[in-house]
Coordinates of C-alpha atoms in Angstrom, one line a residue:
M597 CA 0.0 0.0 0.0
K598 CA 2.8 2.4 0.9
I599 CA 4.4 1.7 -2.5
V600 CA 1.2 2.5 -4.3
M601 CA 0.8 5.7 -2.4
R602 CA 4.3 6.8 -3.1
F603 CA 3.9 6.0 -6.8
A604 CA 0.7 8.1 -6.9
I605 CA 2.5 11.0 -5.2
V606 CA 5.4 10.9 -7.7
C607 CA 3.0 10.8 -10.6
G608 CA 1.2 13.8 -9.2
I609 CA 4.5 15.7 -8.9
V610 CA 5.5 14.8 -12.4
L611 CA 2.1 16.0 -13.7
L612 CA 2.4 19.3 -11.8
A613 CA 6.0 19.8 -12.8
G614 CA 5.0 19.3 -16.4
C615 CA 2.2 21.8 -16.2
G616 CA 4.4 24.2 -14.4
S617 CA 7.1 23.9 -16.9
S618 CA 4.8 24.5 -19.8
Q619 CA 3.2 27.5 -18.2
T620 CA 6.5 29.0 -17.2
S621 CA 7.9 28.6 -20.7
G622 CA 4.8 30.2 -22.2
G623 CA 5.0 33.2 -19.8
K624 CA 8.7 34.0 -20.2
E625 CA 10.0 36.5 -22.6
A626 CA 11.4 35.1 -25.8
S627 CA 14.8 36.7 -25.0
N628 CA 15.2 34.3 -22.0
L629 CA 14.7 31.2 -24.0
Q630 CA 16.2 29.4 -27.0
V631 CA 14.8 26.7 -29.2
I632 CA 16.9 23.5 -29.5
E633 CA 16.0 20.7 -31.9
N634 CA 16.7 17.3 -30.4
P635 CA 18.0 14.3 -32.4
N636 CA 14.5 12.8 -32.0
G637 CA 13.1 15.7 -34.0
Q638 CA 11.4 17.3 -30.9
K639 CA 11.9 21.1 -30.6
V640 CA 12.2 22.3 -27.0
S641 CA 12.4 25.8 -25.5
V642 CA 15.2 25.9 -22.9
P643 CA 16.3 28.7 -20.6
I644 CA 19.4 30.5 -21.8
N645 CA 20.8 30.7 -18.3
P646 CA 19.5 27.6 -16.5
K647 CA 20.0 27.6 -12.7
R648 CA 19.0 24.0 -11.8
I649 CA 20.4 21.5 -14.3
A650 CA 19.8 17.8 -13.9
D651 CA 22.5 16.0 -15.9
L652 CA 21.6 12.4 -16.8
S653 CA 24.0 12.3 -19.8
G654 CA 27.4 11.8 -18.2
S655 CA 28.3 15.4 -19.0
T656 CA 28.9 16.8 -15.5
E657 CA 32.6 17.2 -16.0
E658 CA 32.0 19.3 -19.1
L659 CA 29.3 21.3 -17.2
V660 CA 31.8 22.0 -14.4
I661 CA 34.3 23.3 -16.9
L662 CA 31.7 25.7 -18.2
G663 CA 30.9 27.0 -14.7
K664 CA 27.6 25.1 -14.4
K665 CA 27.4 22.9 -11.4
P666 CA 24.3 20.7 -11.7
V667 CA 21.8 19.9 -9.0
A668 CA 21.8 16.3 -10.0
S669 CA 24.5 14.2 -11.7
A670 CA 24.7 10.7 -13.3
N671 CA 28.5 10.8 -13.2
A672 CA 28.9 8.2 -10.5
D673 CA 32.1 6.3 -10.0
F674 CA 32.0 3.3 -12.3
G675 CA 33.4 1.1 -9.5
D676 CA 31.2 2.5 -6.7
R677 CA 27.9 4.0 -7.8
S678 CA 27.3 5.5 -4.3
V679 CA 29.9 8.2 -4.9
F680 CA 30.8 10.6 -7.7
S681 CA 33.6 9.7 -10.1
P682 CA 37.1 10.6 -8.9
T683 CA 37.4 13.8 -10.9
L684 CA 34.2 15.2 -9.4
K685 CA 34.4 14.2 -5.8
D686 CA 36.1 17.4 -4.8
R687 CA 34.1 19.6 -7.2
L688 CA 30.6 18.7 -6.3
G689 CA 29.2 19.2 -2.8
A690 CA 26.2 17.9 -0.9
D691 CA 23.9 20.2 -3.0
T692 CA 24.4 18.0 -6.0
V693 CA 22.5 14.7 -5.9
N694 CA 24.1 11.5 -7.1
I695 CA 21.6 9.7 -9.3
G696 CA 23.8 6.9 -10.4
W697 CA 25.8 6.1 -13.5
Y698 CA 24.6 7.5 -16.9
G699 CA 24.7 4.1 -18.6
E700 CA 22.1 2.6 -16.3
P701 CA 18.4 3.3 -15.6
I702 CA 17.8 6.6 -13.8
S703 CA 15.2 7.1 -11.0
M704 CA 12.4 9.4 -12.2
E705 CA 11.6 10.1 -8.6
A706 CA 15.1 11.4 -8.0
V707 CA 14.9 13.8 -11.0
V708 CA 11.5 15.2 -9.9
A709 CA 12.9 15.8 -6.4
V710 CA 15.7 18.2 -7.5
D711 CA 13.1 20.5 -9.3
P712 CA 15.3 21.1 -12.4
D713 CA 14.8 23.9 -14.9
L714 CA 16.8 22.0 -17.6
I715 CA 17.4 18.2 -18.0
I716 CA 20.3 16.9 -20.1
L717 CA 19.9 13.4 -21.5
G718 CA 22.5 11.4 -23.4
S719 CA 22.1 10.1 -26.9
L720 CA 22.6 6.3 -26.2
F721 CA 21.1 5.6 -22.8
N722 CA 17.6 6.1 -21.2
Q723 CA 16.0 7.4 -24.4
E724 CA 12.7 5.8 -23.4
M725 CA 12.5 8.3 -20.5
Y726 CA 12.4 11.4 -22.8
D727 CA 8.6 11.9 -22.8
Q728 CA 8.4 11.6 -19.0
L729 CA 11.4 13.8 -18.5
S730 CA 10.1 16.5 -20.8
K731 CA 7.0 16.8 -18.6
I732 CA 9.3 17.7 -15.6
A733 CA 11.4 20.3 -17.3
P734 CA 12.8 21.2 -20.8
T735 CA 14.9 18.2 -21.9
V736 CA 17.9 18.5 -24.2
I737 CA 19.4 15.4 -25.8
V738 CA 23.2 15.7 -26.3
P739 CA 23.6 14.6 -30.0
H740 CA 27.0 13.0 -29.3
P741 CA 27.7 9.6 -27.6
Y742 CA 29.5 9.2 -24.3
Y743 CA 32.9 8.6 -26.0
E744 CA 32.8 12.0 -28.0
W745 CA 33.7 14.2 -25.1
R746 CA 35.1 17.1 -27.2
N747 CA 31.9 17.3 -29.3
R748 CA 29.8 17.1 -26.1
L749 CA 31.8 20.0 -24.5
T750 CA 31.4 22.1 -27.7
F751 CA 27.7 21.4 -27.9
L752 CA 27.0 22.3 -24.3
A753 CA 29.3 25.4 -24.5
K754 CA 27.2 26.7 -27.4
I755 CA 23.8 26.2 -25.9
L756 CA 24.9 27.6 -22.5
G757 CA 26.8 30.6 -24.0
E758 CA 30.1 29.5 -22.4
E759 CA 32.3 29.1 -25.5
E760 CA 35.1 31.3 -24.0
K761 CA 35.4 29.0 -21.0
K762 CA 35.4 26.0 -23.4
D763 CA 38.2 27.5 -25.5
K764 CA 40.3 28.3 -22.5
W765 CA 40.1 24.8 -21.1
L766 CA 40.8 23.2 -24.4
A767 CA 43.9 25.4 -24.8
E768 CA 45.1 24.1 -21.4
Y769 CA 44.5 20.6 -22.5
E770 CA 46.4 21.0 -25.8
S771 CA 49.3 22.5 -23.9
K772 CA 49.4 19.5 -21.6
L773 CA 49.3 17.1 -24.6
A774 CA 52.2 19.0 -26.3
A775 CA 54.3 18.8 -23.1
W776 CA 53.8 15.1 -22.8
T777 CA 54.5 14.5 -26.5
K778 CA 57.8 16.3 -26.1
K779 CA 58.7 14.1 -23.1
L780 CA 57.7 10.8 -24.6
E781 CA 58.9 11.1 -28.2
P782 CA 62.6 10.6 -27.5
V783 CA 61.9 7.7 -25.1
L784 CA 59.4 5.7 -27.3
K785 CA 60.8 6.6 -30.7
D786 CA 58.9 4.7 -33.4
E787 CA 57.7 1.8 -31.3
T788 CA 54.1 0.5 -31.5
F789 CA 51.2 0.5 -29.0
A790 CA 48.1 -1.5 -28.4
I791 CA 45.3 -0.7 -25.9
I792 CA 43.3 -3.6 -24.6
E793 CA 40.7 -4.1 -21.9
T794 CA 40.3 -7.5 -20.3
Y795 CA 37.2 -9.5 -19.5
P796 CA 36.9 -13.0 -18.1
Q797 CA 36.0 -14.5 -21.5
N798 CA 37.5 -12.1 -24.1
L799 CA 39.4 -8.9 -24.7
V800 CA 38.5 -5.5 -26.2
V801 CA 41.1 -3.8 -28.4
Y802 CA 40.5 -0.1 -28.7
S803 CA 41.4 1.8 -31.8
S804 CA 39.8 5.3 -31.9
T805 CA 38.0 6.2 -28.7
G806 CA 38.9 6.7 -25.0
T807 CA 42.5 5.8 -24.2
A808 CA 43.2 4.8 -27.8
E809 CA 42.2 8.3 -29.0
L810 CA 44.5 9.8 -26.4
M811 CA 47.5 7.7 -27.4
Y812 CA 47.1 7.5 -31.2
K813 CA 45.4 10.8 -32.2
E814 CA 46.4 13.2 -29.4
L815 CA 49.9 12.0 -28.4
G816 CA 50.8 10.6 -31.8
M817 CA 51.8 7.2 -30.6
K818 CA 52.2 4.5 -33.4
R819 CA 49.3 2.0 -33.5
A820 CA 50.5 -1.7 -33.8
A821 CA 49.8 -3.4 -37.2
G822 CA 47.2 -6.1 -37.1
I823 CA 44.7 -4.3 -34.8
P824 CA 41.3 -5.2 -36.2
T825 CA 38.9 -2.6 -37.7
P826 CA 36.9 -1.1 -34.8
E827 CA 33.2 -1.0 -34.5
A828 CA 31.4 2.3 -34.2
W829 CA 32.2 2.7 -30.5
G830 CA 35.9 2.6 -31.2
G831 CA 36.9 -1.0 -30.4
V832 CA 36.3 -4.6 -31.1
Q833 CA 36.2 -7.8 -29.1
I834 CA 38.8 -10.5 -29.8
V835 CA 39.9 -13.7 -28.1
L836 CA 43.2 -13.9 -26.3
E837 CA 44.8 -15.8 -29.2
G838 CA 44.2 -12.7 -31.4
L839 CA 46.9 -10.8 -29.6
S840 CA 49.6 -12.8 -31.3
A841 CA 48.6 -11.1 -34.6
I842 CA 49.0 -7.7 -33.0
N843 CA 52.2 -8.2 -30.9
P844 CA 52.9 -4.5 -30.0
D845 CA 56.1 -3.1 -28.5
H846 CA 54.1 -1.5 -25.7
L847 CA 50.7 -2.4 -24.2
I848 CA 48.3 -0.4 -22.2
L849 CA 46.4 -2.9 -20.2
M850 CA 43.0 -2.1 -18.6
E851 CA 42.5 -5.0 -16.3
N852 CA 39.4 -6.8 -15.1
S853 CA 40.0 -8.3 -11.6
E854 CA 39.2 -11.7 -13.0
N855 CA 41.8 -11.5 -15.8
K856 CA 43.9 -14.7 -16.1
M857 CA 46.0 -13.7 -19.1
S858 CA 49.3 -14.1 -17.3
D859 CA 48.8 -17.9 -17.4
S860 CA 48.6 -17.9 -21.2
Q861 CA 51.5 -18.8 -23.5
V862 CA 50.2 -16.3 -26.0
W863 CA 50.5 -13.6 -23.4
S864 CA 54.0 -14.5 -22.4
S865 CA 55.2 -14.6 -26.0
L866 CA 54.3 -10.9 -26.7
K867 CA 57.1 -8.5 -27.2
A868 CA 55.6 -6.0 -24.8
V869 CA 55.4 -8.6 -22.1
Q870 CA 58.9 -9.9 -22.7
N871 CA 60.3 -6.4 -22.6
K872 CA 58.2 -5.4 -19.6
N873 CA 56.5 -2.6 -21.5
I874 CA 53.1 -3.1 -19.8
Y875 CA 51.3 -0.1 -18.4
K876 CA 48.4 -1.1 -16.2
I877 CA 45.2 0.7 -15.2
T878 CA 41.9 -0.9 -14.3
N879 CA 38.8 -1.1 -16.5
V880 CA 37.1 1.0 -13.8
D881 CA 39.7 3.7 -14.6
N882 CA 38.9 3.4 -18.2
Y883 CA 35.3 4.3 -17.7
N884 CA 36.1 7.0 -15.0
Y885 CA 38.8 8.8 -17.0
S886 CA 38.7 8.0 -20.7
Y887 CA 35.5 9.4 -21.9
T888 CA 35.1 12.8 -20.1
A889 CA 37.0 16.1 -20.2
L890 CA 38.3 16.3 -16.7
G891 CA 39.0 12.6 -16.7
R892 CA 41.0 12.8 -19.9
M893 CA 43.1 15.7 -18.5
A894 CA 44.0 13.5 -15.5
L895 CA 44.6 10.4 -17.7
V896 CA 47.2 12.2 -19.8
D897 CA 49.3 12.7 -16.6
K898 CA 48.6 9.2 -15.3
L899 CA 49.6 7.3 -18.4
G900 CA 52.4 9.7 -19.4
Q901 CA 54.1 9.2 -16.0
L902 CA 53.6 5.4 -16.0
I903 CA 55.3 5.2 -19.4
L904 CA 58.1 7.6 -18.5
D905 CA 58.9 6.0 -15.2
K906 CA 59.0 2.5 -16.7
Q907 CA 61.2 3.5 -19.6
K908 CA 63.6 5.4 -17.3
K909 CA 64.0 2.3 -15.2
G910 CA 64.4 0.4 -18.5

């Protein structure tokens, strides 16, 4: 009975929030609103200077860069959903509600409770919630998937009128990339890399997104020959035996705790393993750092230092 009563109350709140949102939008002057067309074809009037953003898209790091701290965030730590991701723990206070991880179902009750004036939804996850969310507050769908953090930052900067902050932050990021490229080039020379993530039954080899984008595109590291053509999300699954066709000089290893690769003859025969050119992070680190702006800024230092330290010990 209590559950039924609670559900009825939440439904009532959603209905009232929807009516209130519609009335407010109709009563505001046009100069305070802008019209955004979502990827689903829906046009929505959103406030030019929102005060209470509920971010369900995984874009909280980008919002923080733009000076917009949300009232709710779905950037939970991939390894512990009860806390925010490592890059946000010290940037978000108790006034920002943790509503989980953006790749999983979001509580509608939690969104209603923060009384947002703008909701930001991702393009891959929780799309079925759009109609309900748009009754609570204007809802914008970011037209870029979670692994396109630069495009996401650019999109949000444009609709929030914060392009100067975006440009300043990107300039700092490019400066960091240039500094690490200068440090690593003479150490690594023309040697090859592969980036893999381990799972109990298979591996993922990344080619163009996340850490692979950082290493190959941004730091200019050489991609090992034999890496399979990636799928749209930037990687492809392979079996352990497939590593022998890649055989890189250096290997960035994003480990699952159940990984047993060290027991394999294929693993021990790799050049990177024999030369001890293995740079380990966890697959939790991959999701916490690889696909967001602040995370990527931290990952450059983390991986750069791992590589430099190991090569110096050589």
